[in-house]
């Protein structure tokens, strides 16, 4: 039998009891005849706690040192999982990302995996060991520094290992039974999806459904690795992420109605910046966005108002990760004299709600129904953006739950019997 790659998230290894449970599950896969490679996250909310500690000593810690600190979280859990396995009479070897051959670019805090050289993993497998790899980390090819892959990055470690080792499947074990039509923490009537295509999962992940890290889905699609998202707390079959929206067989068996919408995602991690009173001249937007790109900031939605005829001034608003807010404001403030805009506004009380589904390509009226549902819930729309299979809106952060629930109901996604169990995790 082939290699199985498994990933256990923070809530699955939150305490010694959880670690022992996970160890039994890993050993079972070995007993079933597989070679087993496991990527582990830090225990429980360890990463958040380490971030809090960093904040307490420095409001803007050096990125290199932050990565050194955060990678310690996964290092603790990998060793403990290996010990628990050894206690069950099986031999395990733990490796840091660097030892496991996870090679990244040199961007601290959101490094991209550029190669995996799994020599040490393969040797350990050949020697009969179960391999445990610290997730979320790698080593930069250029700088030789330790890097992290961004929050939730252990999912990406797992898929990258699965691709490098030519595993048949990558199993992502978490605290819910699979990918649901909405976050079960805010929509108890959410339904589990049996399968979801890479494209839909990419949109869900990009729109805040933190069940899978965005890069992990990109990686899985590129190397055609099926992902099985399932609970480490139950034996239920989860959700298989595979196939393309152009693959009819994936949608076969579902009625056309069911396939229109895959789910509703929400995101409370963004902020909105408005550059007020920008002179409406050629090149000003380019200057603004070049400065942000040079600061390595990824923008999401962008809106430019029509300029007022009297003043010939326009406002440009965009959304970005809250964690990049300070850096973006500093970069833009540096442009004020050159561009001559009036002022900068920063708003963290925004949230994004997105509707995702391959079926909206062929079904007119989806946008109208989505907007009507949100209006009926008494929620005001801010910015709007769309792709072929997604509609996203910015709303007040306080209105996110109501908007998600309204859209979920409007598109008949509510389950008749509640099946969404949240087994653990603090939702942090
Ligand atoms: P892990 O620690 O296992 O990586 P995460 O907290 O990162 O777990 O991701 C699992 C969580 O993702 C769930 O507990 C759930 O609250 C959240 N989530 C958001 N959207 C969805 C969705 N569409 N389906 C399932 N879970 C979702
Ligand atoms: N421990 C990291 C985080 O909390 C990575 C992960 O869990 O995937 O974001
Ligand atoms: Mg996660």
mmCIF file of C-alpha atoms and ligand atoms in Angstrom, residues 7 9-10 41 151-155 172 174 210-213, ligand 3:
data_model
loop_
_atom_site.group_PDB
_atom_site.id
_atom_site.type_symbol
_atom_site.label_atom_id
_atom_site.label_comp_id
_atom_site.label_asym_id
_atom_site.label_seq_id
_atom_site.Cartn_x
_atom_site.Cartn_y
_atom_site.Cartn_z
ATOM 1 C CA UNK A 7 -2.458 16.497 8.932
ATOM 2 C CA UNK A 9 -4.754 20.739 13.291
ATOM 3 C CA UNK A 10 -4.310 22.571 16.577
ATOM 4 C CA UNK A 41 0.051 22.059 13.962
ATOM 5 C CA UNK A 151 -1.750 31.260 9.539
ATOM 6 C CA UNK A 152 -3.233 27.849 8.829
ATOM 7 C CA UNK A 153 -0.132 26.899 6.846
ATOM 8 C CA UNK A 154 0.154 23.325 8.136
ATOM 9 C CA UNK A 155 -2.520 22.357 5.591
ATOM 10 C CA UNK A 172 -6.700 16.822 6.732
ATOM 11 C CA UNK A 174 -9.735 18.859 12.015
ATOM 12 C CA UNK A 210 -10.409 28.773 7.285
ATOM 13 C CA UNK A 211 -11.159 25.051 7.127
ATOM 14 C CA UNK A 212 -8.368 24.890 4.499
ATOM 15 C CA UNK A 213 -5.426 27.188 3.858
HETATM 16 MG MG1 LIG B 3 -6.401 25.375 10.020
#
